[in-house]
Amino acid sequence: MKQREQWTSKIGFILAAAGSAIGLGAIWKFPYMAGTNGGSVFVLLFIICTLLIGLPILLAEFVIGRRGQADAVTSLNKLSGGRNWAWVGWMGLASSFIILSFYSVVGGWILSYLARAFTFKLSGMDYGELFNTTIANPWEVLIAQALFMTLTVFIVQSGIRGGIERASRWMMPLLFLSFIILAIRSLTLDGAMEGVRFLFVPDWSYFNGTTFLVALGQAFFSLSVGVTAMMTYASYLSKEEKLGQSAFNVSILNIGISILAGLVIFPAVFALGHSPEAGPGLIFVILPAIFNEIPFGSVFLIIFFILMLFATLTSAIAMLEIVVSTGIRKKHDRRRRASWVFGGLIFLVGIPSALSFGLLSDVQIFGNSIFDFADILTSRIAMPLGALAVSLFVGFILTKEDTAEELQMNPAIHSLWKVIVRYFAPIAIVVIFITWILGM
C-alpha cells in the first residue's frame, strides 16, 4: 500500500488551494452574481463575508485536514473521538459531486469557445446569439462536457505532486498576468468608468437578506469551503507549514482575482452597451467583444480561453479530488481507477444540467432550470450548512490544545479565531440563512 502523498512545497499548496478557490468561482461566477445582485453592495458583502466568516472557516478546514491526515470522512470520524461527525464529510462529498456535475458543463462551454477561437470563428459575431445557440445544442454541450471531465480525470489520476501541484504551479501565474492585461484594456474603453462606479459605488437598495446570503454563498463557493475541498488539500500538507498564513494568502488572492475579474467585465459591459444582468453567459458575451477592440484580438482570445480552461480545471480537480480521496481511503494504489469511475459518474449526473438550456429547457425545479437549481442547492444551501458544521466541529469538538498545536500562532489571535468559529460564524450563517428564507 502506498503512503499518503504530500505537497512538495508551501507555494505548491497555496497555488493549488488558490486555484481551487479562484477558478470559475472568481472569474465566471463572481461577475455574473455581482451583476445580478446590485454590483457594489454585493462586492462589499462578499469581501466582509470572505474575511469575517470564510477565512476563519477556511482555516478550520485546514486544521481538520492536516490533523486528520486522511480524507474528510475519515478525518472527521477520527477527530470526533467516536462521535458521529462523518456525515459532514459525506455531505461535502455529495456537494462536490453536484457542483462538479454542473461546473463541468461550464468547462464544456469554454472548450466549445476555445475550439471556435482556434479556427478564428469568433470575430465580429453576435455573441449573445452565439452563446444561446451553443448552450442549446445537445450534442455540442455533451461532447464538450465529456472532454472537460476527461481532462480533469487525467490530472487527478496522476496524484498530488505529478498532477494537481504541477498543473497549478504554471497555470495560476499565467492566469493572473492575463487578467491584469485584460483589466488595463477594459478600463481604457470609452464609458468604462460607469462600470467602475457600478462595481464600487454602493446602491443600498440591494442591501437585504437575499444579497447577503448570495454573497455568503459566493464567499464559500469561491473559497471552496463547506464542501471539504480545503480539508482534503490540507491533509496532504506537512506539519512544518503555517496554516494561518496559507489561509490568509488564499483568501486575499481570491478577493483580488474576483475584483480583478470585475474590473475586466463591468467597464466593458457598460462601455459596449450590454446589461450587467446577463447571468451565467456574461463572460462568453462580453469578453469576446473586448477582444474585438484589441489589435490581434483573435490571438489574445485564444490565449484567454486557454487560461480560462486552466482556471476551470484548477477548481474541477479539487472537486474530483474530494470524491476520489474519499473513494480510495487508504488504498492509494487505486487512484487511477477511482478517478475514471467517479469522473464518469459525475459526467452522467451532469447531463440534465448540460441539457437544461436546450432539450430540457422546459423542465423547472421550484421555478429554476436544472442547472440553476443545482447551483442554488449547493452554493446557497449545502455549502453554508457544511461551513456551519465545520465551524461547530472545530469550535466545540476539537480542544483548544488540538487547534493550538496545529496553528502555532499568537495565543490572543488563536483565542479570537476560536471565538469566531465557535460563536460568530455559526450565528452569522444562521441569521443570514433565516433572513433569506423569510424574504423568499
CSV table of C-alpha atoms in Angstrom, one decimal:
chain,number,residue,atom,x,y,z
A,1,MET,CA,0.0,0.0,0.0
A,2,LYS,CA,1.4,3.4,-1.0
A,3,GLN,CA,2.0,6.1,1.6
A,4,ARG,CA,-0.2,9.3,1.5
A,5,GLU,CA,1.4,11.9,-0.7
A,6,GLN,CA,2.4,15.4,0.4
A,7,TRP,CA,2.8,18.7,-1.4
A,8,THR,CA,6.4,19.3,-2.3
A,9,SER,CA,6.3,22.9,-1.1
A,10,LYS,CA,4.3,25.6,0.6
A,11,ILE,CA,3.9,27.6,-2.7
A,12,GLY,CA,2.6,24.5,-4.4
A,13,PHE,CA,-0.1,24.0,-1.8
A,14,ILE,CA,-1.1,27.7,-1.8
A,15,LEU,CA,-1.3,27.8,-5.6
A,16,ALA,CA,-3.4,24.6,-5.7
A,17,ALA,CA,-5.7,25.8,-2.9
A,18,ALA,CA,-5.9,29.3,-4.5
A,19,GLY,CA,-6.6,27.6,-7.9
A,20,SER,CA,-9.4,25.6,-6.3
A,21,ALA,CA,-10.8,28.8,-4.7
A,22,ILE,CA,-10.3,31.2,-7.6
A,23,GLY,CA,-11.2,29.1,-10.7
A,24,LEU,CA,-14.6,29.8,-12.1
A,25,GLY,CA,-15.8,30.9,-8.7
A,26,ALA,CA,-14.0,34.2,-9.1
A,27,ILE,CA,-13.8,34.6,-12.9
A,28,TRP,CA,-17.1,33.2,-14.1
A,29,LYS,CA,-19.5,33.3,-11.2
A,30,PHE,CA,-18.4,36.4,-9.3
A,31,PRO,CA,-19.0,38.8,-12.2
A,32,TYR,CA,-22.5,37.5,-13.0
A,33,MET,CA,-23.5,37.2,-9.4
A,34,ALA,CA,-22.4,40.8,-8.8
A,35,GLY,CA,-24.2,41.9,-12.0
A,36,THR,CA,-27.5,40.3,-10.9
A,37,ASN,CA,-27.2,41.5,-7.3
A,38,GLY,CA,-26.6,45.2,-7.5
A,39,GLY,CA,-22.8,45.3,-8.1
A,40,SER,CA,-21.1,47.3,-5.4
A,41,VAL,CA,-23.2,46.2,-2.4
A,42,PHE,CA,-22.7,42.6,-3.3
A,43,VAL,CA,-19.0,43.2,-3.7
A,44,LEU,CA,-18.8,44.8,-0.2
A,45,LEU,CA,-20.8,42.0,1.4
A,46,PHE,CA,-18.7,39.4,-0.4
A,47,ILE,CA,-15.4,40.9,1.0
A,48,ILE,CA,-17.0,41.1,4.5
A,49,CYS,CA,-18.2,37.5,4.3
A,50,THR,CA,-14.9,36.3,3.0
A,51,LEU,CA,-12.7,37.9,5.7
A,52,LEU,CA,-15.0,37.6,8.7
A,53,ILE,CA,-16.6,34.2,8.0
A,54,GLY,CA,-15.0,32.5,5.1
A,55,LEU,CA,-11.4,32.9,6.2
A,56,PRO,CA,-11.9,31.6,9.7
A,57,ILE,CA,-13.8,28.6,8.4
A,58,LEU,CA,-11.2,28.0,5.7
A,59,LEU,CA,-8.6,27.9,8.5
A,60,ALA,CA,-10.9,25.5,10.4
A,61,GLU,CA,-10.9,23.1,7.4
A,62,PHE,CA,-7.1,23.4,7.1
A,63,VAL,CA,-6.9,22.4,10.8
A,64,ILE,CA,-9.2,19.3,10.4
A,65,GLY,CA,-7.4,18.2,7.2
A,66,ARG,CA,-3.9,18.4,8.4
A,67,ARG,CA,-4.6,17.0,11.9
A,68,GLY,CA,-6.6,14.1,10.4
A,69,GLN,CA,-4.1,13.3,7.6
A,70,ALA,CA,-6.8,11.5,5.7
A,71,ASP,CA,-9.9,12.0,3.5
A,72,ALA,CA,-12.6,14.2,5.1
A,73,VAL,CA,-14.9,11.4,6.2
A,74,THR,CA,-12.0,9.5,7.9
A,75,SER,CA,-10.5,12.7,9.5
A,76,LEU,CA,-13.9,13.9,11.0
A,77,ASN,CA,-14.6,10.4,12.3
A,78,LYS,CA,-11.2,10.0,13.8
A,79,LEU,CA,-11.0,13.5,15.4
A,80,SER,CA,-14.5,13.4,16.8
A,81,GLY,CA,-13.5,10.7,19.3
A,82,GLY,CA,-16.1,8.2,18.4
A,83,ARG,CA,-18.9,10.8,18.0
A,84,ASN,CA,-20.7,10.6,14.6
A,85,TRP,CA,-19.4,13.6,12.6
A,86,ALA,CA,-18.6,11.7,9.4
A,87,TRP,CA,-21.8,12.9,7.9
A,88,VAL,CA,-20.2,16.3,7.4
A,89,GLY,CA,-17.6,14.7,5.2
A,90,TRP,CA,-20.3,12.8,3.3
A,91,MET,CA,-22.3,15.9,2.8
A,92,GLY,CA,-19.3,17.7,1.5
A,93,LEU,CA,-18.6,14.8,-0.9
A,94,ALA,CA,-22.2,15.0,-2.2
A,95,SER,CA,-21.9,18.7,-2.7
A,96,SER,CA,-18.7,18.4,-4.6
A,97,PHE,CA,-20.3,15.7,-6.8
A,98,ILE,CA,-23.2,18.0,-7.6
A,99,ILE,CA,-21.0,21.1,-8.1
A,100,LEU,CA,-18.7,19.4,-10.5
A,101,SER,CA,-21.7,17.9,-12.4
A,102,PHE,CA,-22.8,21.5,-13.4
A,103,TYR,CA,-19.3,23.0,-13.2
A,104,SER,CA,-18.2,20.6,-15.9
A,105,VAL,CA,-20.9,21.9,-18.2
A,106,VAL,CA,-19.4,25.4,-18.0
A,107,GLY,CA,-16.0,23.8,-18.6
A,108,GLY,CA,-17.5,22.3,-21.8
A,109,TRP,CA,-18.7,25.8,-22.9
A,110,ILE,CA,-15.2,27.1,-22.5
A,111,LEU,CA,-13.9,24.2,-24.7
A,112,SER,CA,-16.5,25.0,-27.3
A,113,TYR,CA,-15.4,28.6,-27.4
A,114,LEU,CA,-11.8,27.6,-27.4
A,115,ALA,CA,-12.4,25.4,-30.5
A,116,ARG,CA,-14.1,28.4,-32.3
A,117,ALA,CA,-11.3,30.7,-31.2
A,118,PHE,CA,-8.6,28.4,-32.7
A,119,THR,CA,-10.5,28.4,-36.0
A,120,PHE,CA,-11.0,32.2,-35.9
A,121,LYS,CA,-14.8,31.8,-35.9
A,122,LEU,CA,-15.4,34.2,-33.0
A,123,SER,CA,-14.6,37.6,-34.6
A,124,GLY,CA,-17.3,40.0,-35.3
A,125,MET,CA,-20.2,37.8,-34.3
A,126,ASP,CA,-23.4,38.5,-32.3
A,127,TYR,CA,-22.0,36.9,-29.1
A,128,GLY,CA,-25.3,36.8,-27.3
A,129,GLU,CA,-26.9,34.8,-30.1
A,130,LEU,CA,-23.8,32.6,-30.4
A,131,PHE,CA,-23.9,31.8,-26.6
A,132,ASN,CA,-27.6,30.9,-26.7
A,133,THR,CA,-27.1,28.7,-29.8
A,134,THR,CA,-24.1,27.0,-28.3
A,135,ILE,CA,-25.7,26.0,-24.9
A,136,ALA,CA,-28.9,24.8,-26.7
A,137,ASN,CA,-27.0,22.4,-28.9
A,138,PRO,CA,-27.3,19.0,-27.1
A,139,TRP,CA,-24.5,17.2,-28.9
A,140,GLU,CA,-22.1,20.0,-28.6
A,141,VAL,CA,-22.6,20.6,-24.9
A,142,LEU,CA,-22.4,16.9,-24.1
A,143,ILE,CA,-19.3,16.2,-26.1
A,144,ALA,CA,-17.6,19.3,-24.7
A,145,GLN,CA,-18.6,18.3,-21.1
A,146,ALA,CA,-17.2,14.8,-21.6
A,147,LEU,CA,-13.9,16.2,-22.9
A,148,PHE,CA,-13.7,18.6,-20.0
A,149,MET,CA,-14.2,15.7,-17.5
A,150,THR,CA,-11.6,13.6,-19.3
A,151,LEU,CA,-9.0,16.4,-18.8
A,152,THR,CA,-10.0,16.7,-15.1
A,153,VAL,CA,-9.7,13.0,-14.6
A,154,PHE,CA,-6.3,12.9,-16.5
A,155,ILE,CA,-4.8,15.4,-14.0
A,156,VAL,CA,-6.3,13.9,-10.8
A,157,GLN,CA,-5.3,10.3,-11.6
A,158,SER,CA,-1.7,11.4,-11.6
A,159,GLY,CA,-1.9,12.3,-7.9
A,160,ILE,CA,-0.9,15.4,-5.9
A,161,ARG,CA,2.6,16.0,-7.0
A,162,GLY,CA,2.6,14.7,-10.5
A,163,GLY,CA,-0.9,16.1,-11.4
A,164,ILE,CA,-2.5,18.8,-9.2
A,165,GLU,CA,0.6,20.6,-7.9
A,166,ARG,CA,2.4,20.6,-11.2
A,167,ALA,CA,-0.6,21.9,-13.2
A,168,SER,CA,-1.3,24.6,-10.6
A,169,ARG,CA,2.3,25.9,-10.5
A,170,TRP,CA,2.2,27.2,-14.0
A,171,MET,CA,-1.5,27.8,-14.7
A,172,MET,CA,-2.2,30.2,-11.9
A,173,PRO,CA,0.6,32.8,-12.6
A,174,LEU,CA,-0.3,32.9,-16.3
A,175,LEU,CA,-4.0,33.4,-15.4
A,176,PHE,CA,-3.2,36.3,-13.1
A,177,LEU,CA,-1.0,38.0,-15.7
A,178,SER,CA,-3.6,37.6,-18.4
A,179,PHE,CA,-6.3,39.3,-16.3
A,180,ILE,CA,-4.1,42.2,-15.4
A,181,ILE,CA,-3.6,42.9,-19.2
A,182,LEU,CA,-7.4,42.5,-19.8
A,183,ALA,CA,-8.3,44.8,-16.9
A,184,ILE,CA,-6.0,47.5,-18.3
A,185,ARG,CA,-7.6,47.3,-21.7
A,186,SER,CA,-11.1,47.2,-20.4
A,187,LEU,CA,-10.5,50.3,-18.2
A,188,THR,CA,-9.3,52.3,-21.2
A,189,LEU,CA,-12.6,51.8,-23.2
A,190,ASP,CA,-14.8,54.8,-23.7
A,191,GLY,CA,-17.5,54.8,-21.0
A,192,ALA,CA,-15.6,52.3,-18.8
A,193,MET,CA,-15.9,54.5,-15.6
A,194,GLU,CA,-19.7,53.7,-15.5
A,195,GLY,CA,-18.7,50.1,-14.9
A,196,VAL,CA,-16.2,51.1,-12.2
A,197,ARG,CA,-19.0,53.0,-10.4
A,198,PHE,CA,-21.3,50.0,-10.7
A,199,LEU,CA,-18.6,47.9,-9.0
A,200,PHE,CA,-17.6,50.3,-6.2
A,201,VAL,CA,-20.3,53.0,-5.6
A,202,PRO,CA,-23.0,51.3,-3.3
A,203,ASP,CA,-26.7,51.1,-4.3
A,204,TRP,CA,-28.1,50.4,-0.8
A,205,SER,CA,-31.5,49.2,-2.2
A,206,TYR,CA,-29.8,45.9,-2.7
A,207,PHE,CA,-28.8,45.6,1.0
A,208,ASN,CA,-31.1,42.7,2.0
A,209,GLY,CA,-31.1,39.1,3.2
A,210,THR,CA,-31.0,37.6,-0.2
A,211,THR,CA,-28.0,39.7,-1.3
A,212,PHE,CA,-26.3,38.8,2.0
A,213,LEU,CA,-26.9,35.1,1.5
A,214,VAL,CA,-25.8,35.2,-2.1
A,215,ALA,CA,-22.6,37.0,-1.1
A,216,LEU,CA,-22.0,34.5,1.7
A,217,GLY,CA,-22.6,31.6,-0.7
A,218,GLN,CA,-20.2,33.2,-3.2
A,219,ALA,CA,-17.6,33.6,-0.5
A,220,PHE,CA,-17.9,29.9,0.4
A,221,PHE,CA,-18.1,28.8,-3.3
A,222,SER,CA,-15.0,30.9,-4.3
A,223,LEU,CA,-13.0,29.7,-1.3
A,224,SER,CA,-14.2,26.1,-1.8
A,225,VAL,CA,-15.3,25.9,1.9
A,226,GLY,CA,-18.2,23.9,3.1
A,227,VAL,CA,-17.5,21.0,0.7
A,228,THR,CA,-14.4,19.7,2.5
A,229,ALA,CA,-12.1,20.6,-0.5
A,230,MET,CA,-9.7,22.5,1.6
A,231,MET,CA,-9.9,19.9,4.3
A,232,THR,CA,-8.8,17.3,1.7
A,233,TYR,CA,-6.0,19.5,0.3
A,234,ALA,CA,-4.7,20.3,3.8
A,235,SER,CA,-4.5,16.6,4.6
A,236,TYR,CA,-1.5,16.4,2.2
A,237,LEU,CA,0.3,19.3,4.0
A,238,SER,CA,3.4,18.7,6.1
A,239,LYS,CA,3.4,19.8,9.8
A,240,GLU,CA,6.0,22.5,9.2
A,241,GLU,CA,3.7,24.8,7.2
A,242,LYS,CA,1.9,27.7,8.9
A,243,LEU,CA,-1.8,27.2,8.3
A,244,GLY,CA,-2.8,30.8,9.3
A,245,GLN,CA,-0.6,32.4,6.7
A,246,SER,CA,-1.7,30.0,4.0
A,247,ALA,CA,-5.4,30.6,4.7
A,248,PHE,CA,-4.8,34.4,4.6
A,249,ASN,CA,-2.9,34.2,1.4
A,250,VAL,CA,-5.6,32.1,-0.3
A,251,SER,CA,-8.4,34.5,0.9
A,252,ILE,CA,-6.6,37.6,-0.3
A,253,LEU,CA,-5.7,36.1,-3.7
A,254,ASN,CA,-9.4,35.1,-4.0
A,255,ILE,CA,-10.7,38.6,-3.3
A,256,GLY,CA,-8.0,40.1,-5.5
A,257,ILE,CA,-8.8,37.9,-8.5
A,258,SER,CA,-12.6,38.4,-8.0
A,259,ILE,CA,-12.3,42.2,-8.1
A,260,LEU,CA,-9.8,42.0,-11.0
A,261,ALA,CA,-12.4,39.9,-12.9
A,262,GLY,CA,-15.0,42.6,-12.1
A,263,LEU,CA,-12.6,45.2,-13.5
A,264,VAL,CA,-12.3,43.2,-16.7
A,265,ILE,CA,-16.0,42.6,-17.1
A,266,PHE,CA,-18.0,45.6,-15.9
A,267,PRO,CA,-16.2,48.6,-17.5
A,268,ALA,CA,-16.5,46.7,-20.8
A,269,VAL,CA,-20.2,45.8,-20.1
A,270,PHE,CA,-21.1,49.5,-19.8
A,271,ALA,CA,-18.7,50.7,-22.5
A,272,LEU,CA,-20.1,48.3,-25.0
A,273,GLY,CA,-23.7,48.8,-24.1
A,274,HIS,CA,-24.5,45.5,-22.5
A,275,SER,CA,-26.6,44.6,-19.4
A,276,PRO,CA,-24.7,43.7,-16.2
A,277,GLU,CA,-27.6,41.2,-15.5
A,278,ALA,CA,-26.7,38.9,-18.4
A,279,GLY,CA,-26.3,36.0,-16.0
A,280,PRO,CA,-24.1,32.9,-16.4
A,281,GLY,CA,-23.2,33.8,-20.0
A,282,LEU,CA,-21.7,37.1,-19.1
A,283,ILE,CA,-18.0,36.2,-19.8
A,284,PHE,CA,-19.0,34.4,-23.0
A,285,VAL,CA,-20.8,37.5,-24.4
A,286,ILE,CA,-18.6,40.4,-23.1
A,287,LEU,CA,-15.1,39.1,-23.3
A,288,PRO,CA,-15.1,38.2,-27.0
A,289,ALA,CA,-16.4,41.7,-27.6
A,290,ILE,CA,-13.5,43.2,-25.6
A,291,PHE,CA,-11.0,41.3,-27.8
A,292,ASN,CA,-12.7,42.8,-30.9
A,293,GLU,CA,-11.4,46.1,-29.6
A,294,ILE,CA,-7.8,45.0,-29.3
A,295,PRO,CA,-5.2,44.6,-32.1
A,296,PHE,CA,-4.5,40.9,-32.7
A,297,GLY,CA,-7.6,40.3,-30.7
A,298,SER,CA,-8.2,36.8,-32.2
A,299,VAL,CA,-4.8,35.7,-30.9
A,300,PHE,CA,-5.4,37.1,-27.4
A,301,LEU,CA,-8.8,35.4,-27.4
A,302,ILE,CA,-7.2,32.0,-27.9
A,303,ILE,CA,-4.8,32.7,-25.1
A,304,PHE,CA,-7.6,33.9,-22.8
A,305,PHE,CA,-9.8,30.9,-23.3
A,306,ILE,CA,-6.8,28.6,-22.7
A,307,LEU,CA,-6.2,30.3,-19.4
A,308,MET,CA,-10.0,30.2,-18.6
A,309,LEU,CA,-9.7,26.4,-19.2
A,310,PHE,CA,-6.8,26.3,-16.8
A,311,ALA,CA,-8.8,28.2,-14.1
A,312,THR,CA,-11.8,25.9,-14.6
A,313,LEU,CA,-9.6,22.9,-14.3
A,314,THR,CA,-8.0,24.0,-11.0
A,315,SER,CA,-11.4,24.1,-9.4
A,316,ALA,CA,-12.6,21.0,-11.0
A,317,ILE,CA,-9.7,18.9,-9.9
A,318,ALA,CA,-10.3,20.0,-6.3
A,319,MET,CA,-13.9,18.8,-6.5
A,320,LEU,CA,-12.9,15.5,-8.1
A,321,GLU,CA,-10.1,15.0,-5.6
A,322,ILE,CA,-12.6,15.2,-2.7
A,323,VAL,CA,-14.6,12.3,-4.3
A,324,VAL,CA,-11.5,10.2,-5.2
A,325,SER,CA,-9.8,10.8,-1.9
A,326,THR,CA,-12.8,9.5,-0.1
A,327,GLY,CA,-13.4,6.7,-2.5
A,328,ILE,CA,-9.9,5.2,-2.2
A,329,ARG,CA,-9.4,5.9,1.5
A,330,LYS,CA,-6.0,4.3,2.4
A,331,LYS,CA,-5.8,2.3,-0.8
A,332,HIS,CA,-3.8,4.9,-2.8
A,333,ASP,CA,-2.8,2.4,-5.5
A,334,ARG,CA,-6.4,2.6,-6.7
A,335,ARG,CA,-6.3,6.3,-7.5
A,336,ARG,CA,-6.2,5.8,-11.3
A,337,ARG,CA,-9.2,3.5,-11.5
A,338,ALA,CA,-11.2,5.5,-9.0
A,339,SER,CA,-10.6,8.8,-10.9
A,340,TRP,CA,-12.1,7.4,-14.1
A,341,VAL,CA,-15.0,5.7,-12.4
A,342,PHE,CA,-16.1,8.8,-10.4
A,343,GLY,CA,-15.4,11.1,-13.3
A,344,GLY,CA,-17.7,9.1,-15.4
A,345,LEU,CA,-20.4,9.1,-12.8
A,346,ILE,CA,-20.2,12.8,-12.4
A,347,PHE,CA,-20.5,13.3,-16.1
A,348,LEU,CA,-23.7,11.2,-16.2
A,349,VAL,CA,-25.2,13.2,-13.3
A,350,GLY,CA,-24.3,16.4,-15.1
A,351,ILE,CA,-26.2,15.5,-18.3
A,352,PRO,CA,-29.5,17.1,-17.2
A,353,SER,CA,-27.7,20.4,-16.3
A,354,ALA,CA,-26.0,20.3,-19.7
A,355,LEU,CA,-29.3,19.9,-21.5
A,356,SER,CA,-31.2,22.4,-19.3
A,357,PHE,CA,-30.8,25.2,-21.8
A,358,GLY,CA,-31.9,23.1,-24.8
A,359,LEU,CA,-33.8,19.8,-24.8
A,360,LEU,CA,-34.7,20.2,-21.1
A,361,SER,CA,-35.3,23.9,-21.0
A,362,ASP,CA,-39.0,23.4,-20.2
A,363,VAL,CA,-38.1,21.4,-17.0
A,364,GLN,CA,-38.3,23.7,-14.0
A,365,ILE,CA,-37.5,22.8,-10.3
A,366,PHE,CA,-39.1,25.4,-8.0
A,367,GLY,CA,-39.1,27.9,-10.9
A,368,ASN,CA,-35.4,27.3,-11.8
A,369,SER,CA,-33.7,25.4,-14.6
A,370,ILE,CA,-31.9,22.2,-13.6
A,371,PHE,CA,-28.6,24.0,-13.9
A,372,ASP,CA,-29.6,26.9,-11.7
A,373,PHE,CA,-31.3,24.6,-9.2
A,374,ALA,CA,-28.0,22.6,-8.8
A,375,ASP,CA,-26.2,25.9,-8.3
A,376,ILE,CA,-28.7,27.2,-5.7
A,377,LEU,CA,-28.8,23.8,-3.9
A,378,THR,CA,-25.1,23.8,-3.4
A,379,SER,CA,-24.0,27.4,-3.1
A,380,ARG,CA,-27.0,28.8,-1.1
A,381,ILE,CA,-27.9,25.7,1.0
A,382,ALA,CA,-25.3,22.9,1.1
A,383,MET,CA,-22.2,25.0,1.3
A,384,PRO,CA,-23.4,27.3,4.1
A,385,LEU,CA,-24.7,24.3,6.0
A,386,GLY,CA,-21.4,22.5,5.5
A,387,ALA,CA,-19.5,25.5,6.7
A,388,LEU,CA,-21.7,25.8,9.7
A,389,ALA,CA,-21.0,22.2,10.6
A,390,VAL,CA,-17.2,22.7,10.2
A,391,SER,CA,-17.2,25.7,12.4
A,392,LEU,CA,-19.2,23.9,15.1
A,393,PHE,CA,-16.9,20.9,14.9
A,394,VAL,CA,-13.7,22.9,15.3
A,395,GLY,CA,-15.4,25.2,17.9
A,396,PHE,CA,-16.8,22.6,20.2
A,397,ILE,CA,-15.4,19.2,19.3
A,398,LEU,CA,-11.7,19.9,18.8
A,399,THR,CA,-10.0,21.0,22.0
A,400,LYS,CA,-8.1,24.3,22.3
A,401,GLU,CA,-4.9,22.3,22.7
A,402,ASP,CA,-5.6,20.4,19.4
A,403,THR,CA,-6.1,23.6,17.4
A,404,ALA,CA,-3.2,25.5,19.1
A,405,GLU,CA,-0.8,22.6,18.2
A,406,GLU,CA,-1.8,22.8,14.5
A,407,LEU,CA,-1.9,26.6,14.2
A,408,GLN,CA,1.2,27.6,16.2
A,409,MET,CA,0.1,31.2,16.4
A,410,ASN,CA,-0.1,34.0,18.9
A,411,PRO,CA,-2.4,32.9,21.8
A,412,ALA,CA,-4.5,36.0,21.6
A,413,ILE,CA,-5.1,35.6,17.9
A,414,HIS,CA,-5.8,31.9,18.4
A,415,SER,CA,-8.4,32.7,21.1
A,416,LEU,CA,-10.1,35.3,18.8
A,417,TRP,CA,-10.2,32.8,15.9
A,418,LYS,CA,-11.7,30.2,18.3
A,419,VAL,CA,-14.4,32.6,19.4
A,420,ILE,CA,-15.2,33.4,15.7
A,421,VAL,CA,-15.6,29.8,14.6
A,422,ARG,CA,-17.4,28.8,17.8
A,423,TYR,CA,-19.9,31.6,18.0
A,424,PHE,CA,-19.7,34.5,15.5
A,425,ALA,CA,-19.5,32.4,12.2
A,426,PRO,CA,-22.3,30.0,13.1
A,427,ILE,CA,-24.7,32.7,14.3
A,428,ALA,CA,-24.0,34.8,11.2
A,429,ILE,CA,-24.7,31.9,8.9
A,430,VAL,CA,-27.9,31.0,10.7
A,431,VAL,CA,-29.1,34.7,10.8
A,432,ILE,CA,-28.3,35.3,7.1
A,433,PHE,CA,-30.0,32.0,6.2
A,434,ILE,CA,-33.2,32.7,8.2
A,435,THR,CA,-33.3,36.3,6.7
A,436,TRP,CA,-33.1,34.8,3.2
A,437,ILE,CA,-35.9,32.2,3.9
A,438,LEU,CA,-38.2,34.9,5.4
A,439,GLY,CA,-37.6,37.2,2.4
A,440,MET,CA,-38.4,34.5,-0.2
